[in-house]
mmCIF file of C-alpha atoms in Angstrom:
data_model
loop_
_atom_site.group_PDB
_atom_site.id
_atom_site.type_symbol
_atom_site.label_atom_id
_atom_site.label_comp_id
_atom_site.label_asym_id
_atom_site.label_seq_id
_atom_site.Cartn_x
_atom_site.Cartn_y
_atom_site.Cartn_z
ATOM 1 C CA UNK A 1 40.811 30.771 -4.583
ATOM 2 C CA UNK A 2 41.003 28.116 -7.279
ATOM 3 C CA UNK A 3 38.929 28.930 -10.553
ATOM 4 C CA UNK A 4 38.075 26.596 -12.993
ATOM 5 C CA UNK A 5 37.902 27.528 -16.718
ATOM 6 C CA UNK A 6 35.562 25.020 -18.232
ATOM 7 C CA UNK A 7 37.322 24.391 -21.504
ATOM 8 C CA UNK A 8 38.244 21.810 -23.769
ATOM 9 C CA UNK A 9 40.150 24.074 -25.950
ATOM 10 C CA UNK A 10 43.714 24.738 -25.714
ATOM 11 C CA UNK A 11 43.685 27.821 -27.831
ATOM 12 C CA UNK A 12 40.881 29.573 -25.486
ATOM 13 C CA UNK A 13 42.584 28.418 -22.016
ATOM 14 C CA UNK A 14 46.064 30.536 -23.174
ATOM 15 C CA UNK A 15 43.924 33.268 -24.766
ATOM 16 C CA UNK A 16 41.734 33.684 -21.219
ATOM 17 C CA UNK A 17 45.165 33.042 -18.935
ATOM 18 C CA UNK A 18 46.663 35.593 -20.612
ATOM 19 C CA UNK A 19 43.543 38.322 -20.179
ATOM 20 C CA UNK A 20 42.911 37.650 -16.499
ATOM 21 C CA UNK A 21 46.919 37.965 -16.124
ATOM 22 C CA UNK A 22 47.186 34.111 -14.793
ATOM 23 C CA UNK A 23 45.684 35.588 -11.226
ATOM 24 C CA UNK A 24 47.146 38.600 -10.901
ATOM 25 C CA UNK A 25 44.197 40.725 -11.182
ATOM 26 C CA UNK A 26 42.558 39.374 -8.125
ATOM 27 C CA UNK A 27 43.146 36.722 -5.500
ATOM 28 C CA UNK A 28 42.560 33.413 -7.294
ATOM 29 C CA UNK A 29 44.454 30.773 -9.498
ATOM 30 C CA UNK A 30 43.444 29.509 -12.585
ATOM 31 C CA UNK A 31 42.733 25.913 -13.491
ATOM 32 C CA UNK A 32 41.265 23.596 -16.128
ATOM 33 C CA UNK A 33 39.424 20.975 -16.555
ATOM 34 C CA UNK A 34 42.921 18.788 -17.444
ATOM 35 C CA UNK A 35 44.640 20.426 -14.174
ATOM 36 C CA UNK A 36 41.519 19.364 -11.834
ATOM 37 C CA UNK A 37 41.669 15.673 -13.601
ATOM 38 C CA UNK A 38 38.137 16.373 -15.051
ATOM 39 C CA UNK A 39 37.877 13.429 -17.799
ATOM 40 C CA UNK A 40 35.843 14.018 -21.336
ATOM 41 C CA UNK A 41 32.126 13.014 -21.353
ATOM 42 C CA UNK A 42 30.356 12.458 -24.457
ATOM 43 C CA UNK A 43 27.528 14.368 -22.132
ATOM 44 C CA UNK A 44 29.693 17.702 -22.881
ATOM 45 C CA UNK A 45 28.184 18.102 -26.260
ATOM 46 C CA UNK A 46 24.996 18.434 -25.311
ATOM 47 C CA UNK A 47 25.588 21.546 -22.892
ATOM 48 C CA UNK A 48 25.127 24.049 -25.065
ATOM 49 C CA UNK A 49 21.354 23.593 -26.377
ATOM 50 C CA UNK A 50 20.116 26.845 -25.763
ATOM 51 C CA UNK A 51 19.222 30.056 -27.893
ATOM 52 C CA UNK A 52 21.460 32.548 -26.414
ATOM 53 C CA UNK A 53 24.828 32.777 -25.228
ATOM 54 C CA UNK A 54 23.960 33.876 -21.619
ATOM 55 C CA UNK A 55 21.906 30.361 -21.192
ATOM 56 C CA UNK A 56 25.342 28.537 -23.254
ATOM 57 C CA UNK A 57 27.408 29.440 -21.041
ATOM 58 C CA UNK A 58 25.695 29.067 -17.832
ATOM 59 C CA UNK A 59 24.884 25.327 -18.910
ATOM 60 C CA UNK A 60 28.324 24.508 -18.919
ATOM 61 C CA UNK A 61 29.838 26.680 -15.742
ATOM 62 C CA UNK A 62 26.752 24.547 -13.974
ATOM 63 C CA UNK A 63 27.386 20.928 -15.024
ATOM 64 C CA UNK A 64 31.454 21.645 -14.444
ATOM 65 C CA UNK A 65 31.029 23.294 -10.928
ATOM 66 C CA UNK A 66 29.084 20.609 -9.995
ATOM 67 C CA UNK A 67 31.810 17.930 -11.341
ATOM 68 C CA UNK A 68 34.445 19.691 -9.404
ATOM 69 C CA UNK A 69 32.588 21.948 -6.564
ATOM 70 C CA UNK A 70 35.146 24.415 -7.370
ATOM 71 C CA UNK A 71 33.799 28.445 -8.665
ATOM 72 C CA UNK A 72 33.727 27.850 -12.126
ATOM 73 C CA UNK A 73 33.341 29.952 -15.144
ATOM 74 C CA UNK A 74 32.703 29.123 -18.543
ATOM 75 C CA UNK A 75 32.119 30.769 -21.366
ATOM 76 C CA UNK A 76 29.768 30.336 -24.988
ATOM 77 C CA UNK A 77 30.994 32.547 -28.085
ATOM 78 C CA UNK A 78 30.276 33.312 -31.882
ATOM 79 C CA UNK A 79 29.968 35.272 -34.977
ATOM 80 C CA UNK A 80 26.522 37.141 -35.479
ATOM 81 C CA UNK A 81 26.508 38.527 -39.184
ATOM 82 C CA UNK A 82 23.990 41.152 -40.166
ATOM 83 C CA UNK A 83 23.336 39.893 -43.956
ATOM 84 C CA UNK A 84 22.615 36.108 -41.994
ATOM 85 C CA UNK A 85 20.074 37.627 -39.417
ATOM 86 C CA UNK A 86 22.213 37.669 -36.838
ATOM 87 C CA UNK A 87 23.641 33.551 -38.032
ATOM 88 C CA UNK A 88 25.421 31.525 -36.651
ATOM 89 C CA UNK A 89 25.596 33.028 -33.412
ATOM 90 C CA UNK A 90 24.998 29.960 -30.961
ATOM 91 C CA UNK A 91 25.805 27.631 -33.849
ATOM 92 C CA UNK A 92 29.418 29.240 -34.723
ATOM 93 C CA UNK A 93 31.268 26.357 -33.527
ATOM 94 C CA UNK A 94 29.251 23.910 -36.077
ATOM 95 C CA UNK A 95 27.819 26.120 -38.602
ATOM 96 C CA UNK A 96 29.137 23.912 -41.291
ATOM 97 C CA UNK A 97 27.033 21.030 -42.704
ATOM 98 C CA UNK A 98 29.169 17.761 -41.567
ATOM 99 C CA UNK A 99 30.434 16.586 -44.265
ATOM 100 C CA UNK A 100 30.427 19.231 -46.468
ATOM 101 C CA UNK A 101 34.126 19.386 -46.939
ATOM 102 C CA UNK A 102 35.795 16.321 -45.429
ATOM 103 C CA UNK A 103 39.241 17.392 -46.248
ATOM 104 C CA UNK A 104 39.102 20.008 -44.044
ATOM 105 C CA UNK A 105 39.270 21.337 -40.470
ATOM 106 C CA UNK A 106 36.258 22.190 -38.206
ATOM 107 C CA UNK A 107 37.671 25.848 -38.267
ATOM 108 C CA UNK A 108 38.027 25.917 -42.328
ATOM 109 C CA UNK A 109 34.767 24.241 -43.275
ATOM 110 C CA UNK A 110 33.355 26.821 -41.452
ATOM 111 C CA UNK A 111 34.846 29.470 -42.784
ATOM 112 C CA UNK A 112 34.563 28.322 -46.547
ATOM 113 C CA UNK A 113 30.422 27.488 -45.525
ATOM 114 C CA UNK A 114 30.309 31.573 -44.384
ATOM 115 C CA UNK A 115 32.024 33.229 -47.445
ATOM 116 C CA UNK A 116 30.093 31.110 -49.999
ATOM 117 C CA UNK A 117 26.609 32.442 -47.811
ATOM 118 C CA UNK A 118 27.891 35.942 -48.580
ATOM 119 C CA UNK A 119 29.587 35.222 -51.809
ATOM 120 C CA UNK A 120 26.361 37.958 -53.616
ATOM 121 C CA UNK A 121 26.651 40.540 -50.386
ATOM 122 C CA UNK A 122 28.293 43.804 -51.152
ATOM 123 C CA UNK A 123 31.295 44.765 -48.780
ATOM 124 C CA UNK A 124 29.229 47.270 -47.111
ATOM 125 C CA UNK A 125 26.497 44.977 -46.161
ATOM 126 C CA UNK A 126 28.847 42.579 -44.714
ATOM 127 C CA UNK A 127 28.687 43.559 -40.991
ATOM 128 C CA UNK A 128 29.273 41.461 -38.524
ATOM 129 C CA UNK A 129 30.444 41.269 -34.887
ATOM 130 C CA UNK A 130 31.941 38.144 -32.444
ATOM 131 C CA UNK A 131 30.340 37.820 -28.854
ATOM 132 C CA UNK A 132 31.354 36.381 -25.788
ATOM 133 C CA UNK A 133 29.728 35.656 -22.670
ATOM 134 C CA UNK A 134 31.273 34.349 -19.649
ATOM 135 C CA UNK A 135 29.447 33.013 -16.882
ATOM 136 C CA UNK A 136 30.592 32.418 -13.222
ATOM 137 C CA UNK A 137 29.220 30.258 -10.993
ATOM 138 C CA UNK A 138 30.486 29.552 -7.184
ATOM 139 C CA UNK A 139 28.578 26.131 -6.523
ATOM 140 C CA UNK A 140 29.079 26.990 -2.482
ATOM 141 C CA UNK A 141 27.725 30.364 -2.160
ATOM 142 C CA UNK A 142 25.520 30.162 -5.168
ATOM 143 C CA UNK A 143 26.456 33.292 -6.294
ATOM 144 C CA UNK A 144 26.321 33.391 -10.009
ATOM 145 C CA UNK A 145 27.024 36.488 -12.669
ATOM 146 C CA UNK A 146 27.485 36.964 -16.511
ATOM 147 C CA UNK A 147 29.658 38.886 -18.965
ATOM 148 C CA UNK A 148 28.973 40.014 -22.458
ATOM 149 C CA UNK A 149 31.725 41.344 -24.724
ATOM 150 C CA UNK A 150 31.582 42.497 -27.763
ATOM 151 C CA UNK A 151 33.998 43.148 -30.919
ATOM 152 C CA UNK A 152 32.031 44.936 -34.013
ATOM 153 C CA UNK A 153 33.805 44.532 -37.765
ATOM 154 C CA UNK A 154 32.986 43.005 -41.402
ATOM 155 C CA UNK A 155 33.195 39.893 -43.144
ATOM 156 C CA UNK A 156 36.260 39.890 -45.833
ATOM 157 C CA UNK A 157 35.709 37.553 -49.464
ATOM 158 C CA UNK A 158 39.304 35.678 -48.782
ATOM 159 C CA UNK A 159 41.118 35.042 -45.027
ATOM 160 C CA UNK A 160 44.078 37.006 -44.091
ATOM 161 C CA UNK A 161 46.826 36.105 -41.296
ATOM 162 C CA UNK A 162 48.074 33.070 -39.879
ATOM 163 C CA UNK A 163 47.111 34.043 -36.239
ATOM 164 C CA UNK A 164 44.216 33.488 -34.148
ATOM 165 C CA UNK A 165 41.472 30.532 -34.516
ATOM 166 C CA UNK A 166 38.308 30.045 -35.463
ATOM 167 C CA UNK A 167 36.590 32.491 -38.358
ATOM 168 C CA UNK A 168 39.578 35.068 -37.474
ATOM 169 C CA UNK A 169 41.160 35.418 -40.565
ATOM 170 C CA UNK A 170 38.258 36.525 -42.025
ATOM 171 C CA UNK A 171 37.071 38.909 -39.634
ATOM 172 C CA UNK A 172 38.605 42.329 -39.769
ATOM 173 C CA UNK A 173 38.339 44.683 -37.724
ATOM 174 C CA UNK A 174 37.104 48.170 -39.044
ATOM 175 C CA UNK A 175 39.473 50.352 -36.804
ATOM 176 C CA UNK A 176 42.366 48.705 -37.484
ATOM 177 C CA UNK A 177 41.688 47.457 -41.270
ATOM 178 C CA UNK A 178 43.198 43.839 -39.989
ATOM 179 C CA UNK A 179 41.875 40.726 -39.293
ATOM 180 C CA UNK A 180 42.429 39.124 -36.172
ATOM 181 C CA UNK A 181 44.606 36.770 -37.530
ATOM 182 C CA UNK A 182 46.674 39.733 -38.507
ATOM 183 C CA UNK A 183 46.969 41.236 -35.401
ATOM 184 C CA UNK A 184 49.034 40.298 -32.351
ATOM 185 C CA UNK A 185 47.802 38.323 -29.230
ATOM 186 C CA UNK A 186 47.905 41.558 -27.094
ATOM 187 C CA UNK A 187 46.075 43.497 -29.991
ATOM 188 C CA UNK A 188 43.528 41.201 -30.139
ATOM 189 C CA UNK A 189 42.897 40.978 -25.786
ATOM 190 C CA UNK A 190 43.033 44.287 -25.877
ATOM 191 C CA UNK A 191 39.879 44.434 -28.534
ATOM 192 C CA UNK A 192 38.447 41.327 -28.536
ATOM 193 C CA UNK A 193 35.095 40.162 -27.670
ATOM 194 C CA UNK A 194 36.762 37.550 -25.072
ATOM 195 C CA UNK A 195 38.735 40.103 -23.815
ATOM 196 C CA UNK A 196 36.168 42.407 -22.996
ATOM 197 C CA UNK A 197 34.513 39.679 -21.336
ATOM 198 C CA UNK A 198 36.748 38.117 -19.272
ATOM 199 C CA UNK A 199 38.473 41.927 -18.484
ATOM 200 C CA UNK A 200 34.875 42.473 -16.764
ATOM 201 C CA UNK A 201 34.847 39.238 -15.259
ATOM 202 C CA UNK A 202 38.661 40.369 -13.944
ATOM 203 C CA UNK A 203 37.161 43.188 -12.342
ATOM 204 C CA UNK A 204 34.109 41.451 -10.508
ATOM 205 C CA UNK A 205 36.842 38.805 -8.898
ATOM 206 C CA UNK A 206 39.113 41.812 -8.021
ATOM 207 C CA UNK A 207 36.071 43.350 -6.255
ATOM 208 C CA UNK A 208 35.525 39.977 -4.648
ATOM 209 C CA UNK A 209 38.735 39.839 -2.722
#
């Protein structure tokens, strides 16, 4: 079986090869969106309008199944933090104002926006946790299903590491005292929110074969 990974980013497509094992933990064989000759549409960044992740996600393994007819999944992610109500969450990717800081990345402006919310909140109120859900749709049988991880750890005041992507140098987790930009790629599969997503999703396309 082929299996799409609907995904413009380069850093998730190597992060989810490497988790599912590039096939080997079921009969199938990854693609993306680049490998299928799927070309961008401006009508990609309005998939993810929803609320929840679950609803995210599905939005996007929809509109790409359809585009390709292949089974699809996709995934939506974020940061909740406890001292932000549970914010960004759906809005991770875009949390920063645009514009805020034009001489810097997507990934830093957001990360300088969240430590200057909590620049007041005590260490121990800075909880937080990244989530992942990864939906799967087969656009033949209809058969659709969804997978939540989760990775639970705290907000630091400064990054540390040059790994990872995203708001992982500030984001340590509590076990390990590390961020995930500290740790190594099989470290962070092993405990990451993607990873315990897509190590569920593994398991469901094992059972499938």
């Amino acid at each position: 079986m082929k299996l799409l990974l609907a995904t413009r980013s380069a850093h998730k497509a190597r992060e989810v090869a490497r988790i599912l094992g590039d096939g080997r933990r079921g009969d199938f064989r990854l693609a993306t969106l680049d490998d299928v000759a799927i070309p961008y549409s401006p009508v990609e960044e309005s998939l993810e309008p929803f609320d929840t992740f679950e609803e995210n996600a599905a939005s996007k393994a929809r509109y790409f199944a359809r585009l390709s007819g292949l089974p699809t999944v996709a995934d939506d992610s974020g940061i909740e933090v406890d001292a932000l109500g549970g914010r960004p969450g759906v809005r991770t990717k875009r949390f920063a104002p645009p514009g805020r800081y034009p001489d810097l990345s997507r990934d830093e402006a957001n990360n300088r926006y969240l430590l200057e919310r909590l620049d007041h909140v005590p260490a121990r109120e800075r909880g937080a946790r990244y989530v992942c859900v990864a939906s799967f749709i087969d656009p033949v049988s209809g058969e659709t299903a969804h997978f939540r991880g989760e990775a639970p750890g705290r907000i630091l005041r400064e990054g540390r590491g040059t790994g990872g992507f995203g708001y992982d140098p500030i984001f340590q987790d509590d076990e390990l005292q590390r961020t995930f930009a500290e740790i190594s790629e099989v470290e962070k599969n092993a405990r990451s929110h993607r990873g315990r997503a897509f190590r569920a999703f593994a398991e469901f396309l094992a059972g499938r074969s």
